[in-house]
Tab-separated table of C-alpha atoms and ligand atoms in Angstrom:
chain	number	residue	atom	x	y	z
A	582	MET	CA	26.142	-63.000	47.924
A	583	ILE	CA	24.144	-60.128	46.503
A	584	THR	CA	25.805	-56.738	46.314
A	585	HIS	CA	23.131	-54.149	47.017
A	586	LEU	CA	23.395	-51.289	44.551
A	587	SER	CA	21.895	-47.834	44.933
A	588	PRO	CA	19.424	-46.753	42.206
A	589	GLY	CA	22.061	-44.315	40.922
A	590	TYR	CA	24.848	-46.902	40.989
A	591	ALA	CA	27.443	-46.575	38.251
A	592	PRO	CA	31.050	-47.615	37.848
A	593	GLY	CA	33.133	-44.487	38.323
A	594	VAL	CA	35.548	-42.724	40.636
A	595	LEU	CA	33.657	-41.089	43.506
A	596	TRP	CA	36.498	-38.645	44.185
A	597	GLN	CA	36.608	-37.374	40.601
A	598	GLU	CA	32.862	-36.707	40.740
A	599	THR	CA	33.008	-34.832	44.039
A	600	ALA	CA	35.916	-32.488	43.266
A	601	THR	CA	36.314	-29.515	40.965
A	602	PRO	CA	39.556	-29.879	39.031
A	603	HIS	CA	41.721	-26.788	38.819
A	604	PRO	CA	40.909	-25.252	35.393
A	605	ILE	CA	43.702	-25.551	32.822
A	606	ALA	CA	43.522	-23.231	29.819
A	607	PRO	CA	44.741	-24.895	26.607
A	608	GLN	CA	48.151	-23.540	25.650
A	609	PRO	CA	50.711	-24.340	22.975
A	610	LEU	CA	53.615	-26.579	23.911
A	611	PRO	CA	56.771	-24.588	24.610
A	612	ASP	CA	59.676	-25.269	22.217
A	613	ALA	CA	62.163	-25.517	25.070
A	614	VAL	CA	62.109	-25.595	28.883
A	615	ASP	CA	64.555	-26.383	31.646
A	616	VAL	CA	62.591	-29.442	32.794
A	617	VAL	CA	59.904	-31.625	31.203
A	618	ILE	CA	57.931	-33.675	33.725
A	619	ILE	CA	56.091	-36.715	32.403
A	620	GLY	CA	53.085	-37.569	34.588
A	621	GLY	CA	50.693	-35.086	36.216
A	622	GLY	CA	49.886	-36.833	39.504
A	623	TYR	CA	51.021	-35.829	43.000
A	624	CYS	CA	54.668	-36.547	42.173
A	625	GLY	CA	54.877	-34.602	38.909
A	626	LEU	CA	52.947	-31.617	40.277
A	627	SER	CA	55.038	-31.406	43.441
A	628	ALA	CA	58.266	-31.524	41.431
A	629	ALA	CA	56.934	-28.845	39.087
A	630	THR	CA	56.040	-26.490	41.951
A	631	GLU	CA	59.447	-26.937	43.559
A	632	LEU	CA	61.318	-26.320	40.309
A	633	ALA	CA	59.183	-23.377	39.216
A	634	GLN	CA	59.603	-21.751	42.642
A	635	ARG	CA	63.360	-22.103	42.137
A	636	GLY	CA	63.076	-20.163	38.885
A	637	ARG	CA	63.218	-23.098	36.459
A	638	SER	CA	60.914	-23.261	33.441
A	639	VAL	CA	58.814	-26.432	33.645
A	640	ALA	CA	56.274	-28.217	31.436
A	641	ILE	CA	54.158	-31.117	32.745
A	642	LEU	CA	52.815	-33.602	30.217
A	643	ASP	CA	50.143	-36.165	30.964
A	644	ALA	CA	48.656	-38.636	28.512
A	645	HIS	CA	45.214	-38.030	30.076
A	646	ASP	CA	43.724	-35.381	32.357
A	647	LEU	CA	46.217	-34.434	35.045
A	648	GLY	CA	45.512	-36.740	37.971
A	649	TRP	CA	43.850	-39.398	35.834
A	650	GLY	CA	46.230	-42.003	37.326
A	651	ALA	CA	46.319	-43.143	40.939
A	652	SER	CA	46.292	-39.585	42.306
A	653	THR	CA	42.502	-39.207	42.034
A	654	ARG	CA	41.651	-42.883	42.603
A	655	ASN	CA	43.322	-43.748	45.885
A	656	GLY	CA	41.952	-44.301	49.382
A	657	GLY	CA	43.128	-40.872	50.563
A	658	MET	CA	45.087	-42.315	53.479
A	659	VAL	CA	48.085	-40.164	54.372
A	660	LEU	CA	50.330	-42.777	55.952
A	661	PRO	CA	53.982	-42.553	56.962
A	662	ASP	CA	54.303	-46.172	55.855
A	663	LEU	CA	57.148	-48.186	54.357
A	664	LYS	CA	55.711	-51.676	55.063
A	665	ALA	CA	58.501	-52.112	57.630
A	666	GLY	CA	59.385	-50.365	60.874
A	667	PRO	CA	62.628	-48.452	61.485
A	668	GLU	CA	64.371	-51.358	63.226
A	669	SER	CA	63.523	-53.835	60.456
A	670	LEU	CA	64.788	-51.314	57.896
A	671	THR	CA	68.007	-50.877	59.872
A	672	LYS	CA	68.507	-54.654	60.005
A	673	ARG	CA	68.211	-54.752	56.221
A	674	TYR	CA	70.051	-51.561	55.256
A	675	GLY	CA	72.149	-50.483	58.236
A	676	GLU	CA	72.267	-46.738	58.867
A	677	LEU	CA	70.380	-46.097	55.598
A	678	GLY	CA	67.336	-47.814	57.172
A	679	LEU	CA	66.944	-45.033	59.708
A	680	ARG	CA	67.187	-42.402	56.983
A	681	LEU	CA	64.515	-44.228	54.961
A	682	HIS	CA	62.216	-44.161	57.965
A	683	ALA	CA	63.014	-40.480	58.578
A	684	ALA	CA	62.121	-39.811	54.926
A	685	VAL	CA	58.646	-41.298	55.249
A	686	GLU	CA	58.029	-39.273	58.411
A	687	ALA	CA	59.223	-36.172	56.519
A	688	ALA	CA	56.789	-37.073	53.729
A	689	PHE	CA	53.892	-37.041	56.187
A	690	ASP	CA	54.981	-33.661	57.622
A	691	HIS	CA	55.395	-32.303	54.103
A	692	VAL	CA	51.834	-33.166	53.088
A	693	GLU	CA	50.402	-31.580	56.225
A	694	HIS	CA	52.541	-28.495	55.567
A	695	VAL	CA	51.521	-28.195	51.885
A	696	ILE	CA	47.834	-28.511	52.741
A	697	ALA	CA	48.063	-25.827	55.436
A	698	ALA	CA	50.450	-23.435	53.653
A	699	GLY	CA	48.668	-23.824	50.290
A	700	SER	CA	45.175	-23.581	51.848
A	701	ILE	CA	44.155	-26.799	50.079
A	702	ASP	CA	40.533	-27.584	50.843
A	703	CYS	CA	40.655	-31.392	50.765
A	704	ALA	CA	38.835	-32.424	53.961
A	705	TYR	CA	42.160	-33.334	55.527
A	706	GLU	CA	41.953	-34.593	59.071
A	707	ARG	CA	44.652	-36.127	61.261
A	708	THR	CA	42.638	-39.214	62.145
A	709	GLY	CA	45.403	-41.667	63.024
A	710	GLN	CA	45.520	-45.144	61.519
A	711	LEU	CA	44.464	-48.562	62.761
A	712	TYR	CA	46.400	-51.627	61.581
A	713	LEU	CA	44.258	-54.648	62.403
A	714	SER	CA	45.184	-58.287	62.896
A	715	HIS	CA	42.836	-61.217	62.279
A	716	GLY	CA	45.257	-63.660	63.924
A	717	GLN	CA	43.768	-65.958	66.572
A	718	ARG	CA	47.189	-66.319	68.163
A	719	ALA	CA	48.658	-63.255	69.888
A	720	PRO	CA	49.595	-60.916	67.029
A	721	ALA	CA	53.144	-60.338	68.237
A	722	HIS	CA	54.054	-58.405	65.087
A	723	LEU	CA	51.846	-55.514	66.222
A	724	ASP	CA	53.588	-55.316	69.604
A	725	ALA	CA	56.981	-55.468	67.887
A	726	LEU	CA	56.028	-52.686	65.487
A	727	ALA	CA	54.746	-50.493	68.341
A	728	ILE	CA	58.130	-50.855	70.081
A	729	GLU	CA	60.001	-50.093	66.845
A	730	LEU	CA	57.959	-46.931	66.267
A	731	ALA	CA	58.290	-45.834	69.891
A	732	SER	CA	62.095	-46.171	69.583
A	733	VAL	CA	62.073	-43.322	67.037
A	734	GLY	CA	59.516	-41.242	68.922
A	735	SER	CA	56.386	-42.190	66.922
A	736	ALA	CA	53.322	-42.532	69.134
A	737	ALA	CA	51.833	-46.000	68.609
A	738	HIS	CA	50.019	-48.419	70.882
A	739	VAL	CA	48.346	-51.819	70.614
A	740	VAL	CA	44.660	-52.151	71.481
A	741	ARG	CA	42.847	-55.343	72.492
A	742	GLY	CA	39.528	-56.200	74.147
A	743	ASP	CA	37.454	-53.180	75.164
A	744	ALA	CA	40.043	-50.731	73.823
A	745	LEU	CA	39.853	-52.479	70.433
A	746	ARG	CA	36.051	-52.376	70.464
A	747	ALA	CA	36.233	-48.637	71.159
A	748	GLU	CA	38.203	-48.277	67.908
A	749	VAL	CA	36.319	-50.562	65.539
A	750	GLY	CA	32.793	-51.959	65.661
A	751	SER	CA	33.784	-55.432	64.482
A	752	ALA	CA	34.491	-58.821	66.041
A	753	ALA	CA	36.754	-59.834	63.127
A	754	PHE	CA	40.024	-58.767	64.766
A	755	SER	CA	42.120	-59.913	67.690
A	756	ALA	CA	44.176	-56.707	68.088
A	757	GLY	CA	45.028	-53.420	66.415
A	758	LEU	CA	47.939	-51.019	66.296
A	759	VAL	CA	46.991	-47.353	66.572
A	760	VAL	CA	49.459	-44.916	65.002
A	761	GLU	CA	48.515	-41.321	65.675
A	762	ARG	CA	50.572	-39.624	62.937
A	763	SER	CA	48.289	-40.467	59.988
A	764	GLY	CA	45.395	-38.768	58.316
A	765	GLY	CA	42.759	-38.883	55.643
A	766	LEU	CA	41.990	-36.546	52.748
A	767	HIS	CA	39.877	-36.269	49.608
A	768	PRO	CA	42.351	-37.421	46.920
A	769	ALA	CA	40.990	-35.454	43.952
A	770	ARG	CA	40.595	-32.218	45.929
A	771	PHE	CA	44.165	-32.610	47.147
A	772	HIS	CA	45.230	-33.122	43.531
A	773	ALA	CA	43.288	-30.013	42.450
A	774	GLY	CA	45.100	-28.027	45.158
A	775	LEU	CA	48.516	-29.265	44.010
A	776	THR	CA	47.591	-28.363	40.419
A	777	ARG	CA	46.695	-24.834	41.537
A	778	LEU	CA	50.022	-24.485	43.343
A	779	ALA	CA	52.009	-25.728	40.320
A	780	ALA	CA	50.176	-23.334	37.985
A	781	ALA	CA	50.622	-20.432	40.417
A	782	ALA	CA	54.354	-21.158	40.607
A	783	GLY	CA	54.536	-20.820	36.811
A	784	ALA	CA	54.634	-24.416	35.513
A	785	SER	CA	52.907	-24.970	32.164
A	786	LEU	CA	50.399	-27.820	32.294
A	787	HIS	CA	49.578	-30.019	29.299
A	788	PRO	CA	46.922	-32.691	29.748
A	789	HIS	CA	46.172	-35.123	26.886
A	790	THR	CA	49.766	-34.889	25.739
A	791	PRO	CA	51.457	-38.306	25.862
A	792	ALA	CA	55.224	-38.376	25.672
A	793	THR	CA	55.908	-40.865	22.891
A	794	ALA	CA	59.717	-40.751	22.764
A	795	VAL	CA	62.610	-39.258	24.687
A	796	THR	CA	65.859	-38.923	22.763
A	797	GLN	CA	69.186	-37.398	23.693
A	798	ALA	CA	70.526	-34.562	21.536
A	799	ALA	CA	74.041	-33.543	22.681
A	800	THR	CA	73.610	-32.488	26.330
A	801	ARG	CA	69.855	-31.926	26.054
A	802	TRP	CA	66.733	-34.066	25.668
A	803	ARG	CA	64.022	-34.012	23.042
A	804	VAL	CA	60.598	-35.142	24.252
A	805	SER	CA	58.238	-36.056	21.412
A	806	THR	CA	54.456	-35.809	21.660
A	807	PRO	CA	51.655	-35.890	19.055
A	808	ARG	CA	51.424	-32.083	19.567
A	809	GLY	CA	55.094	-31.439	18.816
A	810	ASP	CA	58.496	-31.798	20.457
A	811	ILE	CA	59.997	-30.041	23.489
A	812	ASP	CA	63.682	-29.514	24.065
A	813	ALA	CA	64.764	-29.814	27.740
A	814	GLU	CA	67.826	-29.828	29.918
A	815	HIS	CA	66.241	-32.394	32.274
A	816	VAL	CA	63.375	-34.887	32.123
A	817	LEU	CA	61.612	-36.298	35.188
A	818	LEU	CA	59.587	-39.499	34.794
A	819	ALA	CA	56.712	-39.344	37.302
A	820	THR	CA	54.609	-42.139	35.862
A	821	ASN	CA	54.635	-44.568	38.847
A	822	ALA	CA	52.411	-47.610	38.080
A	823	TYR	CA	51.356	-46.132	34.731
A	824	ALA	CA	54.862	-46.297	33.205
A	825	ASP	CA	54.367	-47.288	29.564
A	826	SER	CA	56.917	-48.377	26.949
A	827	LEU	CA	58.502	-44.883	26.888
A	828	VAL	CA	61.457	-45.988	29.046
A	829	PRO	CA	61.490	-49.809	29.173
A	830	ALA	CA	64.209	-49.917	31.860
A	831	LEU	CA	61.928	-47.979	34.231
A	832	ARG	CA	58.856	-50.017	33.358
A	833	ARG	CA	60.689	-53.245	34.271
A	834	ARG	CA	61.393	-51.945	37.793
A	835	VAL	CA	57.734	-51.846	38.833
A	836	LEU	CA	54.908	-54.330	38.814
A	837	PRO	CA	51.612	-52.528	38.132
A	838	MET	CA	48.933	-54.073	40.326
A	839	GLY	CA	45.212	-53.349	40.298
A	840	SER	CA	43.539	-52.140	43.468
A	841	PHE	CA	39.775	-51.549	43.689
A	842	ILE	CA	37.438	-49.514	45.869
A	843	ILE	CA	33.711	-49.456	46.556
A	844	ALA	CA	31.938	-46.462	48.100
A	845	THR	CA	28.611	-47.000	49.835
A	846	GLU	CA	25.791	-44.555	50.258
A	847	PRO	CA	26.378	-42.224	53.252
A	848	LEU	CA	25.808	-44.224	56.430
A	849	ALA	CA	23.364	-42.967	59.051
A	850	PRO	CA	25.437	-41.049	61.653
A	851	GLU	CA	24.764	-43.643	64.384
A	852	VAL	CA	25.850	-46.482	62.036
A	853	ALA	CA	29.025	-44.634	61.039
A	854	GLN	CA	29.776	-44.005	64.709
A	855	ALA	CA	29.258	-47.690	65.508
A	856	VAL	CA	31.503	-49.100	62.751
A	857	LEU	CA	34.387	-46.631	63.104
A	858	PRO	CA	33.947	-44.665	66.344
A	859	THR	CA	37.305	-42.879	66.025
A	860	GLY	CA	37.215	-42.348	62.235
A	861	ARG	CA	40.696	-43.817	61.722
A	862	MET	CA	42.256	-44.969	58.451
A	863	CYS	CA	42.062	-48.787	58.679
A	864	PHE	CA	43.798	-51.714	57.023
A	865	ASN	CA	44.389	-55.331	57.961
A	866	ASP	CA	47.449	-57.571	58.085
A	867	ARG	CA	46.753	-59.887	55.147
A	868	HIS	CA	48.934	-60.163	52.062
A	869	LEU	CA	45.826	-59.403	49.994
A	870	LEU	CA	44.842	-56.659	52.383
A	871	TRP	CA	41.672	-54.639	52.793
A	872	TYR	CA	41.733	-50.932	53.582
A	873	TRP	CA	38.764	-48.829	54.606
A	874	ARG	CA	37.662	-45.502	56.017
A	875	LEU	CA	34.707	-43.162	56.158
A	876	ASP	CA	34.727	-40.170	53.820
A	877	ASP	CA	33.590	-36.692	54.838
A	878	ALA	CA	29.997	-37.542	53.826
A	879	GLY	CA	29.967	-40.679	55.999
A	880	ARG	CA	30.319	-43.206	53.143
A	881	MET	CA	32.196	-46.408	53.802
A	882	VAL	CA	35.068	-46.431	51.311
A	883	PHE	CA	36.397	-49.991	51.190
A	884	GLY	CA	39.305	-51.190	49.050
A	885	GLY	CA	41.444	-54.185	48.269
A	886	ARG	CA	42.218	-56.757	45.611
A	887	LYS	CA	40.760	-60.208	45.185
A	888	ARG	CA	43.927	-61.633	43.690
A	889	LEU	CA	47.092	-60.552	41.949
A	890	GLY	CA	46.486	-60.330	38.219
A	891	SER	CA	43.472	-59.215	36.309
A	892	VAL	CA	40.046	-58.816	37.967
A	893	GLY	CA	36.931	-57.325	36.335
A	894	LEU	CA	35.209	-54.333	37.956
A	895	GLU	CA	32.000	-56.221	38.835
A	896	GLU	CA	33.933	-59.159	40.268
A	897	ALA	CA	36.018	-56.725	42.337
A	898	ARG	CA	32.880	-54.928	43.533
A	899	ASP	CA	31.161	-58.124	44.681
A	900	TYR	CA	34.329	-59.354	46.382
A	901	LEU	CA	34.771	-56.060	48.246
A	902	TYR	CA	31.137	-55.967	49.333
A	903	GLN	CA	31.414	-59.485	50.707
A	904	SER	CA	34.716	-58.594	52.428
A	905	MET	CA	33.150	-55.498	53.981
A	906	LEU	CA	30.371	-57.679	55.425
A	907	GLU	CA	32.933	-60.128	56.839
A	908	ILE	CA	34.160	-57.230	58.943
A	909	TYR	CA	30.834	-55.489	59.449
A	910	PRO	CA	27.885	-57.921	59.145
A	911	GLN	CA	25.732	-55.056	60.435
A	912	LEU	CA	26.213	-53.281	57.074
A	913	ALA	CA	24.247	-56.001	55.186
A	914	GLY	CA	21.840	-54.242	52.854
A	915	THR	CA	23.903	-51.026	52.709
A	916	LYS	CA	23.916	-49.868	49.118
A	917	VAL	CA	26.980	-49.336	46.971
A	918	GLU	CA	27.092	-46.113	44.933
A	919	ARG	CA	30.396	-46.379	43.060
A	920	THR	CA	33.160	-48.858	42.180
A	921	TRP	CA	36.483	-48.040	40.598
A	922	GLY	CA	40.012	-49.304	40.300
A	923	GLY	CA	43.531	-48.067	39.677
A	924	GLN	CA	47.103	-49.300	39.521
A	925	VAL	CA	49.673	-49.303	42.314
A	926	ALA	CA	53.385	-49.735	41.589
A	927	LEU	CA	55.044	-52.632	43.425
A	928	THR	CA	58.805	-52.995	43.636
A	929	LEU	CA	60.795	-56.092	44.589
A	930	ASP	CA	61.963	-54.631	47.914
A	931	ARG	CA	58.538	-52.983	48.563
A	932	LEU	CA	60.261	-49.565	48.773
A	933	PRO	CA	60.108	-46.519	46.521
A	934	HIS	CA	63.032	-45.840	44.194
A	935	CYS	CA	64.336	-42.650	42.649
A	936	GLY	CA	67.409	-41.234	40.967
A	937	GLN	CA	68.411	-41.567	37.343
A	938	VAL	CA	67.797	-44.199	34.695
A	939	GLY	CA	69.730	-43.732	31.450
A	940	GLY	CA	70.301	-40.061	32.344
A	941	LEU	CA	66.586	-39.383	32.964
A	942	TRP	CA	65.369	-38.522	36.469
A	943	TYR	CA	62.657	-40.700	37.977
A	944	ALA	CA	60.711	-41.463	41.155
A	945	THR	CA	58.495	-44.531	41.391
A	946	GLY	CA	57.283	-47.471	43.473
A	947	CYS	CA	54.599	-46.248	45.853
A	948	ASN	CA	53.739	-49.846	46.839
A	949	GLY	CA	50.223	-48.679	47.598
A	950	SER	CA	51.284	-45.873	49.978
A	951	GLY	CA	52.110	-42.914	47.786
A	952	VAL	CA	49.797	-40.096	48.877
A	953	ALA	CA	52.446	-38.822	51.280
A	954	LEU	CA	55.482	-40.503	49.752
A	955	ASN	CA	55.067	-39.646	46.080
A	956	THR	CA	54.048	-36.066	46.912
A	957	TRP	CA	57.228	-35.691	48.950
A	958	LEU	CA	59.363	-37.577	46.408
A	959	GLY	CA	58.239	-35.151	43.702
A	960	HIS	CA	59.104	-32.191	45.936
A	961	ARG	CA	62.558	-33.654	46.727
A	962	MET	CA	63.239	-34.682	43.126
A	963	GLY	CA	62.506	-31.113	42.066
A	964	ALA	CA	65.137	-29.936	44.551
A	965	ALA	CA	67.575	-32.669	43.402
A	966	ILE	CA	67.256	-31.621	39.759
A	967	ASP	CA	68.174	-28.135	40.959
A	968	GLY	CA	71.358	-29.486	42.550
A	969	GLU	CA	70.364	-30.637	46.044
A	970	PRO	CA	71.095	-34.165	47.322
A	971	LEU	CA	68.799	-36.980	46.202
A	972	PRO	CA	66.395	-38.550	48.726
A	973	ALA	CA	67.723	-41.578	50.658
A	974	PHE	CA	65.664	-43.936	48.446
A	975	ALA	CA	68.143	-43.223	45.620
A	976	GLU	CA	70.724	-45.299	47.552
A	977	LEU	CA	68.663	-48.486	47.218
A	978	PRO	CA	69.929	-50.728	44.429
A	979	PRO	CA	67.383	-50.809	41.574
A	980	ARG	CA	66.109	-54.339	40.980
A	981	PRO	CA	64.168	-55.136	37.811
A	982	ILE	CA	61.192	-57.465	38.346
A	983	PRO	CA	62.280	-60.936	37.126
A	984	LEU	CA	60.263	-62.243	34.161
A	985	HIS	CA	58.355	-58.943	34.044
A	986	SER	CA	56.827	-59.660	30.631
A	987	LEU	CA	55.672	-63.130	31.800
A	988	ARG	CA	53.918	-61.841	34.927
A	989	ARG	CA	50.520	-63.097	33.767
A	990	VAL	CA	51.969	-66.615	34.041
A	991	TRP	CA	53.506	-66.420	37.516
A	992	LEU	CA	51.205	-63.961	39.280
A	993	PRO	CA	48.408	-66.550	39.805
A	994	VAL	CA	50.898	-68.833	41.580
A	995	VAL	CA	52.039	-66.045	43.925
A	996	SER	CA	48.416	-65.077	44.438
A	997	ALA	CA	47.437	-68.627	45.461
A	998	TRP	CA	50.357	-68.708	47.920
A	999	PHE	CA	49.231	-65.394	49.459
A	1000	HIS	CA	45.657	-66.702	49.839
A	1001	HIS	CA	46.980	-69.841	51.491
A	1002	GLN	CA	49.094	-67.845	53.954
A	1003	ASP	CA	46.220	-65.447	54.710
A	1004	ARG	CA	43.885	-68.389	55.466
A	1005	ARG	CA	46.469	-70.007	57.761
A	1006	ALA	CA	47.053	-66.768	59.684
A	1007	SER	CA	43.331	-66.156	60.288
B	289	FAD	C1	42.980	-47.847	44.264
B	289	FAD	C2	44.185	-47.210	44.895
B	289	FAD	C3	44.171	-46.915	46.251
B	289	FAD	C4	45.290	-46.293	46.842
B	289	FAD	N1	45.180	-45.896	48.146
B	289	FAD	C5	46.205	-45.213	48.719
B	289	FAD	C6	46.077	-44.693	50.020
B	289	FAD	O1	45.010	-44.753	50.637
B	289	FAD	N2	47.164	-44.085	50.570
B	289	FAD	C7	48.335	-43.942	49.898
B	289	FAD	O2	49.296	-43.421	50.447
B	289	FAD	N3	48.468	-44.366	48.602
B	289	FAD	C8	47.423	-44.982	48.002
B	289	FAD	N4	47.517	-45.362	46.696
B	289	FAD	C9	48.747	-45.026	45.948
B	289	FAD	C10	48.773	-43.550	45.505
B	289	FAD	O3	47.552	-43.204	44.923
B	289	FAD	C11	49.915	-43.354	44.485
B	289	FAD	O4	51.126	-43.725	45.080
B	289	FAD	C12	50.081	-41.927	44.003
B	289	FAD	O5	48.867	-41.351	43.615
B	289	FAD	C13	51.067	-41.922	42.845
B	289	FAD	O6	51.179	-40.610	42.363
B	289	FAD	P1	52.093	-40.322	41.097
B	289	FAD	O7	52.006	-38.895	40.814
B	289	FAD	O8	53.455	-40.904	41.343
B	289	FAD	O9	51.469	-41.213	39.927
B	289	FAD	P2	50.027	-41.148	39.232
B	289	FAD	O10	49.065	-40.301	39.955
B	289	FAD	O11	49.608	-42.565	38.978
B	289	FAD	O12	50.332	-40.414	37.855
B	289	FAD	C14	51.046	-41.003	36.817
B	289	FAD	C15	50.603	-40.345	35.527
B	289	FAD	O13	51.551	-40.636	34.499
B	289	FAD	C16	50.874	-40.506	33.283
B	289	FAD	N5	51.663	-41.109	32.212
B	289	FAD	C17	52.142	-42.377	32.132
B	289	FAD	N6	52.873	-42.525	30.991
B	289	FAD	C18	52.840	-41.338	30.351
B	289	FAD	C19	53.406	-40.852	29.128
B	289	FAD	N7	54.136	-41.637	28.326
B	289	FAD	N8	53.172	-39.567	28.768
B	289	FAD	C20	52.432	-38.728	29.559
B	289	FAD	N9	51.880	-39.160	30.724
B	289	FAD	C21	52.089	-40.425	31.117
B	289	FAD	C22	49.544	-41.206	33.538
B	289	FAD	O14	48.540	-40.784	32.636
B	289	FAD	C23	49.256	-40.809	34.997
B	289	FAD	O15	48.299	-39.774	35.090
B	289	FAD	C24	46.443	-45.996	46.073
B	289	FAD	C25	46.457	-46.294	44.702
B	289	FAD	C26	45.338	-46.883	44.121
B	289	FAD	C27	45.362	-47.175	42.653
């Protein structure tokens, strides 16, 4: 398999190159604030805006540029998605299950509201999503999920045959579930908009300022950085998959997992129309899933992971190109312009978690669907730090990943099992 590369091909994040970050003037670190937020992605920025609007003094620290993590690298799919429908969640968690589902729907509404109210120019469109099954047998799980979503008033329907072909120009699938309440955006422009809102609310923003230690001093916290220390009443850890050794107990709760994306050259309008006539956000039903969409310039943006565990950028690129052609053989010869990767944060129960760890506030565990969720979690954690109730996810028992430090040993075994199951289901 030859991956066709455009003459200007380079590894790099398409979104970062096609957005203008909100300018941040260098400023000294404050000596003391009400809240220090560690991590300047969607979650940290949303928390900062909420807190600053409530009159709290806030400083955001990020080890890199704000947004350097997953928040400018993702697929831009705004999905009210918890990997399980409301009924399945209720079977597992009782009444809490319904509140978890309500939370993810609230997250979707919140993002649409922030974009509209904050006039964020991020090419947002409510496209709907298409969850596609390769299964040769009747994919009953799609029908079941449609019924579950309908039971809580979410418009969803299964498409097969001609209706399926009207959604996706591919013969690789036996059925698809259309969920209307989903959308797509430009991740880095959305991040730039959230940065503008946080700055306008009065938060102080400090890129290239890693937090190297957090220590308790009486009832307050001292956050150390190479640029000096900050004294704070509260600290929020908004580091998601990029949690480092700062708070080992938090790091052990998430498994960072690489996910990669290729972006092709813009497709000719008639080709784009043929491969994705309705412009939905698409993903399939494999353990090692693929996700894809068109961006606002008509590029095919196609993501996934070849296996759990480490994968080089070129290997990921070639795998994704080949996978794209499995779905769309008609795209053979289409040139790739960019490849990049980032980390998603997996948790044992595949759900986000938030609350307190050792007296520090935290929100983590996007499980690959954090554009809506982590934005909303940041907003709600900001309110919680100011005294409001915690989001429902705080009621889930935290479960450290077993043998976290030995994951390089056991991940290949899990990966092989996933491949086996995916092959059997196809
Ligand atoms: C390739 C890819 C595709 C994805 N696609 C989608 C999608 O289509 N839809 C969807 O819903 N979700 C998707 N996601 C997930 C989504 O991007 C994330 O859930 C979301 O961006 C997480 O935001 P965050 O603010 O919690 O964390 P991040 O944006 O990851 O920010 C964490 C930040 O913490 C900083 N940090 C860590 N430690 C320290 C420290 N000690 N001191 C200072 N700073 C520190 C890091 O530098 C980083 O910038 C995808 C993720 C990836 C990687």
